[in-house]
Amino acid sequence: SSPDSEGVTPELEKAGLLNKTKIAEGGRKLRKNWNPSWVVLVGNSLVFFKDPKSQNPDSWKPGNSRPESSVDLRGAQLQWANDLSSRKNVFKLRTITGNEFLLQSETESLIREWYRTIQNVIDRLDKE
Ligand code: I3S
């Protein structure tokens, strides 16, 4: 990877469109509000964008679109969560700070691929 102002540019692992809702903030339950989100997995973070103009693989780079929010995957937990929604193909991501998100796709292969890729990052961080 090429150097930037932070030292090293993190590696883009994956980007794509998923449905997202935040269901807890710091352990406190929130009301669901499903929305499409452009999701970018880069370095140790999952970054969410809501602006449709962000839907390109470079959106996370400095100076491009502003993210809606960003999740640190260190210490995070993933689990399938079909019990938490009437939607199919849903998993829950819980951060170490107690923020919880549901991510969903109509396409099973696609959500499985996201689950696997995020879990790989979490596992890598656990070993550091
Ligand atoms: O788990 P819930 O509370 O049944 O989730 C549904 C509701 O949050 C609903 O909103 P209101 O009750 O605020 O109108 C949402 O529109 C639904 O999408 C939620 O359920 P799903 O099954 O889509 O996750």
PDB file of C-alpha atoms and ligand atoms in Angstrom:
ATOM      1  CA  SER A   1       0.000   0.000   0.000  1.00  0.00           C
ATOM      2  CA  SER A   2       1.052   3.576  -0.617  1.00  0.00           C
ATOM      3  CA  PRO A   3       1.938   6.066   2.106  1.00  0.00           C
ATOM      4  CA  ASP A   4      -0.446   8.869   3.131  1.00  0.00           C
ATOM      5  CA  SER A   5      -0.496  11.475   5.901  1.00  0.00           C
ATOM      6  CA  GLU A   6      -1.223   8.753   8.483  1.00  0.00           C
ATOM      7  CA  GLY A   7       1.734   6.695   7.332  1.00  0.00           C
ATOM      8  CA  VAL A   8       0.213   3.760   5.490  1.00  0.00           C
ATOM      9  CA  THR A   9      -3.050   3.616   3.541  1.00  0.00           C
ATOM     10  CA  PRO A  10      -5.194   0.782   4.907  1.00  0.00           C
ATOM     11  CA  GLU A  11      -6.257  -1.959   2.582  1.00  0.00           C
ATOM     12  CA  LEU A  12      -9.715  -1.986   1.037  1.00  0.00           C
ATOM     13  CA  GLU A  13     -11.176  -5.432   1.790  1.00  0.00           C
ATOM     14  CA  LYS A  14     -14.695  -5.086   0.459  1.00  0.00           C
ATOM     15  CA  ALA A  15     -17.387  -2.595  -0.550  1.00  0.00           C
ATOM     16  CA  GLY A  16     -21.053  -2.982  -1.385  1.00  0.00           C
ATOM     17  CA  LEU A  17     -24.667  -2.123  -0.760  1.00  0.00           C
ATOM     18  CA  LEU A  18     -26.410  -3.676   2.266  1.00  0.00           C
ATOM     19  CA  ASN A  19     -29.506  -2.854   4.268  1.00  0.00           C
ATOM     20  CA  LYS A  20     -28.596  -1.586   7.713  1.00  0.00           C
ATOM     21  CA  THR A  21     -30.279  -0.649  10.960  1.00  0.00           C
ATOM     22  CA  LYS A  22     -28.707   0.297  14.251  1.00  0.00           C
ATOM     23  CA  ILE A  23     -30.499  -1.468  17.116  1.00  0.00           C
ATOM     24  CA  ALA A  24     -28.446  -0.413  20.133  1.00  0.00           C
ATOM     25  CA  GLU A  25     -26.172   2.441  21.171  1.00  0.00           C
ATOM     26  CA  GLY A  26     -23.864   1.818  24.113  1.00  0.00           C
ATOM     27  CA  GLY A  27     -26.047  -1.129  25.151  1.00  0.00           C
ATOM     28  CA  ARG A  28     -29.286   0.898  25.016  1.00  0.00           C
ATOM     29  CA  LYS A  29     -31.887  -0.422  22.621  1.00  0.00           C
ATOM     30  CA  LEU A  30     -32.898   1.783  19.699  1.00  0.00           C
ATOM     31  CA  ARG A  31     -35.925   1.745  17.446  1.00  0.00           C
ATOM     32  CA  LYS A  32     -35.166   0.045  14.133  1.00  0.00           C
ATOM     33  CA  ASN A  33     -34.853   2.165  11.017  1.00  0.00           C
ATOM     34  CA  TRP A  34     -33.766   0.102   8.030  1.00  0.00           C
ATOM     35  CA  ASN A  35     -31.959   1.947   5.245  1.00  0.00           C
ATOM     36  CA  PRO A  36     -29.732   1.011   2.351  1.00  0.00           C
ATOM     37  CA  SER A  37     -26.111   1.733   3.153  1.00  0.00           C
ATOM     38  CA  TRP A  38     -22.924   1.685   1.124  1.00  0.00           C
ATOM     39  CA  VAL A  39     -20.645  -0.380   3.327  1.00  0.00           C
ATOM     40  CA  VAL A  40     -16.870  -0.299   3.038  1.00  0.00           C
ATOM     41  CA  LEU A  41     -14.551  -2.631   4.930  1.00  0.00           C
ATOM     42  CA  VAL A  42     -11.149  -1.008   5.108  1.00  0.00           C
ATOM     43  CA  GLY A  43      -8.335  -1.782   7.493  1.00  0.00           C
ATOM     44  CA  ASN A  44      -9.852  -2.392  10.945  1.00  0.00           C
ATOM     45  CA  SER A  45     -13.052  -0.482  10.243  1.00  0.00           C
ATOM     46  CA  LEU A  46     -16.460  -0.937   8.728  1.00  0.00           C
ATOM     47  CA  VAL A  47     -17.502   2.410   7.263  1.00  0.00           C
ATOM     48  CA  PHE A  48     -21.096   3.322   6.388  1.00  0.00           C
ATOM     49  CA  PHE A  49     -22.176   5.851   3.764  1.00  0.00           C
ATOM     50  CA  LYS A  50     -25.699   6.921   2.955  1.00  0.00           C
ATOM     51  CA  ASP A  51     -25.054   9.274   0.072  1.00  0.00           C
ATOM     52  CA  PRO A  52     -25.609   7.343  -3.200  1.00  0.00           C
ATOM     53  CA  LYS A  53     -22.691   9.300  -4.675  1.00  0.00           C
ATOM     54  CA  SER A  54     -20.475   7.396  -2.236  1.00  0.00           C
ATOM     55  CA  GLN A  55     -21.106   4.133  -4.021  1.00  0.00           C
ATOM     56  CA  ASN A  56     -17.667   3.601  -5.430  1.00  0.00           C
ATOM     57  CA  PRO A  57     -14.692   1.684  -4.072  1.00  0.00           C
ATOM     58  CA  ASP A  58     -12.738   4.913  -3.433  1.00  0.00           C
ATOM     59  CA  SER A  59     -15.383   6.575  -1.258  1.00  0.00           C
ATOM     60  CA  TRP A  60     -13.469   5.904   1.956  1.00  0.00           C
ATOM     61  CA  LYS A  61     -10.301   7.655   0.778  1.00  0.00           C
ATOM     62  CA  PRO A  62      -9.428  10.978   2.408  1.00  0.00           C
ATOM     63  CA  GLY A  63     -11.097  13.897   0.641  1.00  0.00           C
ATOM     64  CA  ASN A  64     -13.902  11.815  -0.843  1.00  0.00           C
ATOM     65  CA  SER A  65     -17.437  11.335   0.525  1.00  0.00           C
ATOM     66  CA  ARG A  66     -18.066  11.842   4.206  1.00  0.00           C
ATOM     67  CA  PRO A  67     -19.085   8.646   6.001  1.00  0.00           C
ATOM     68  CA  GLU A  68     -22.296   8.477   8.013  1.00  0.00           C
ATOM     69  CA  SER A  69     -20.476   6.462  10.662  1.00  0.00           C
ATOM     70  CA  SER A  70     -17.624   4.082  11.203  1.00  0.00           C
ATOM     71  CA  VAL A  71     -17.230   0.983  13.358  1.00  0.00           C
ATOM     72  CA  ASP A  72     -13.988  -0.276  14.888  1.00  0.00           C
ATOM     73  CA  LEU A  73     -13.928  -4.056  14.443  1.00  0.00           C
ATOM     74  CA  ARG A  74     -11.417  -4.724  17.209  1.00  0.00           C
ATOM     75  CA  GLY A  75     -13.193  -6.862  19.799  1.00  0.00           C
ATOM     76  CA  ALA A  76     -16.424  -6.842  17.790  1.00  0.00           C
ATOM     77  CA  GLN A  77     -18.747  -9.845  17.587  1.00  0.00           C
ATOM     78  CA  LEU A  78     -20.781 -11.211  14.697  1.00  0.00           C
ATOM     79  CA  GLN A  79     -23.744 -13.525  14.840  1.00  0.00           C
ATOM     80  CA  TRP A  80     -26.500 -14.639  12.527  1.00  0.00           C
ATOM     81  CA  ALA A  81     -29.692 -12.975  13.695  1.00  0.00           C
ATOM     82  CA  ASN A  82     -32.676 -14.276  11.812  1.00  0.00           C
ATOM     83  CA  ASP A  83     -34.483 -14.233  15.157  1.00  0.00           C
ATOM     84  CA  LEU A  84     -34.091 -10.447  15.383  1.00  0.00           C
ATOM     85  CA  SER A  85     -35.902  -9.577  12.187  1.00  0.00           C
ATOM     86  CA  SER A  86     -38.619 -10.731   9.841  1.00  0.00           C
ATOM     87  CA  ARG A  87     -36.077 -10.165   7.072  1.00  0.00           C
ATOM     88  CA  LYS A  88     -33.994 -13.036   5.764  1.00  0.00           C
ATOM     89  CA  ASN A  89     -30.184 -13.103   5.582  1.00  0.00           C
ATOM     90  CA  VAL A  90     -29.537 -10.903   8.619  1.00  0.00           C
ATOM     91  CA  PHE A  91     -26.552 -10.776  10.902  1.00  0.00           C
ATOM     92  CA  LYS A  92     -25.793  -8.689  13.960  1.00  0.00           C
ATOM     93  CA  LEU A  93     -22.562  -6.821  14.515  1.00  0.00           C
ATOM     94  CA  ARG A  94     -21.834  -5.788  18.094  1.00  0.00           C
ATOM     95  CA  THR A  95     -18.964  -3.439  18.819  1.00  0.00           C
ATOM     96  CA  ILE A  96     -16.873  -3.472  21.956  1.00  0.00           C
ATOM     97  CA  THR A  97     -18.652  -0.249  22.989  1.00  0.00           C
ATOM     98  CA  GLY A  98     -22.082  -1.902  22.862  1.00  0.00           C
ATOM     99  CA  ASN A  99     -23.301  -0.510  19.571  1.00  0.00           C
ATOM    100  CA  GLU A 100     -25.346  -3.053  17.638  1.00  0.00           C
ATOM    101  CA  PHE A 101     -26.189  -3.111  13.949  1.00  0.00           C
ATOM    102  CA  LEU A 102     -28.186  -5.477  11.792  1.00  0.00           C
ATOM    103  CA  LEU A 103     -26.949  -5.931   8.232  1.00  0.00           C
ATOM    104  CA  GLN A 104     -29.062  -7.626   5.595  1.00  0.00           C
ATOM    105  CA  SER A 105     -29.151  -8.529   1.922  1.00  0.00           C
ATOM    106  CA  GLU A 106     -31.765 -10.220  -0.216  1.00  0.00           C
ATOM    107  CA  THR A 107     -28.905 -12.260  -1.685  1.00  0.00           C
ATOM    108  CA  GLU A 108     -27.770 -15.070   0.607  1.00  0.00           C
ATOM    109  CA  SER A 109     -24.384 -15.595  -1.070  1.00  0.00           C
ATOM    110  CA  LEU A 110     -23.627 -11.905  -0.711  1.00  0.00           C
ATOM    111  CA  ILE A 111     -24.452 -11.680   3.001  1.00  0.00           C
ATOM    112  CA  ARG A 112     -22.466 -14.875   3.661  1.00  0.00           C
ATOM    113  CA  GLU A 113     -19.472 -13.350   1.930  1.00  0.00           C
ATOM    114  CA  TRP A 114     -19.753 -10.202   4.076  1.00  0.00           C
ATOM    115  CA  TYR A 115     -20.050 -12.258   7.254  1.00  0.00           C
ATOM    116  CA  ARG A 116     -16.984 -14.318   6.358  1.00  0.00           C
ATOM    117  CA  THR A 117     -14.872 -11.297   5.404  1.00  0.00           C
ATOM    118  CA  ILE A 118     -15.767  -9.275   8.525  1.00  0.00           C
ATOM    119  CA  GLN A 119     -15.189 -12.323  10.750  1.00  0.00           C
ATOM    120  CA  ASN A 120     -11.735 -12.749   9.194  1.00  0.00           C
ATOM    121  CA  VAL A 121     -10.848  -9.161  10.126  1.00  0.00           C
ATOM    122  CA  ILE A 122     -12.149  -9.644  13.693  1.00  0.00           C
ATOM    123  CA  ASP A 123     -10.120 -12.863  14.007  1.00  0.00           C
ATOM    124  CA  ARG A 124      -6.989 -11.166  12.686  1.00  0.00           C
ATOM    125  CA  LEU A 125      -7.377  -8.329  15.228  1.00  0.00           C
ATOM    126  CA  ASP A 126      -7.967 -10.833  18.062  1.00  0.00           C
ATOM    127  CA  LYS A 127      -4.557 -12.352  17.332  1.00  0.00           C
ATOM    128  CA  GLU A 128      -2.670  -9.037  17.385  1.00  0.00           C
TER     129      GLU A 128
HETATM  130  O1  I3S B   1     -38.102  -6.078  15.672  1.00  0.00           O
HETATM  131  P1  I3S B   1     -39.270  -5.163  15.418  1.00  0.00           P
HETATM  132  O2  I3S B   1     -39.382  -4.079  16.413  1.00  0.00           O
HETATM  133  O3  I3S B   1     -40.544  -5.890  15.155  1.00  0.00           O
HETATM  134  O4  I3S B   1     -38.889  -4.399  14.115  1.00  0.00           O
HETATM  135  C1  I3S B   1     -39.760  -3.824  13.171  1.00  0.00           C
HETATM  136  C2  I3S B   1     -40.189  -2.462  13.597  1.00  0.00           C
HETATM  137  O5  I3S B   1     -39.092  -1.755  14.118  1.00  0.00           O
HETATM  138  C3  I3S B   1     -40.770  -1.629  12.481  1.00  0.00           C
HETATM  139  O6  I3S B   1     -40.855  -0.292  12.876  1.00  0.00           O
HETATM  140  P2  I3S B   1     -42.010   0.366  13.751  1.00  0.00           P
HETATM  141  O7  I3S B   1     -42.487  -0.657  14.715  1.00  0.00           O
HETATM  142  O8  I3S B   1     -41.241   1.459  14.376  1.00  0.00           O
HETATM  143  O9  I3S B   1     -43.049   0.857  12.808  1.00  0.00           O
HETATM  144  C4  I3S B   1     -39.903  -1.641  11.247  1.00  0.00           C
HETATM  145  O10 I3S B   1     -40.509  -0.911  10.216  1.00  0.00           O
HETATM  146  C5  I3S B   1     -39.627  -3.046  10.813  1.00  0.00           C
HETATM  147  O11 I3S B   1     -38.810  -3.010   9.658  1.00  0.00           O
HETATM  148  C6  I3S B   1     -38.978  -3.830  11.895  1.00  0.00           C
HETATM  149  O12 I3S B   1     -38.852  -5.190  11.636  1.00  0.00           O
HETATM  150  P3  I3S B   1     -37.924  -6.037  10.693  1.00  0.00           P
HETATM  151  O13 I3S B   1     -38.543  -7.375  10.846  1.00  0.00           O
HETATM  152  O14 I3S B   1     -38.046  -5.432   9.333  1.00  0.00           O
HETATM  153  O15 I3S B   1     -36.503  -6.045  11.163  1.00  0.00           O
END
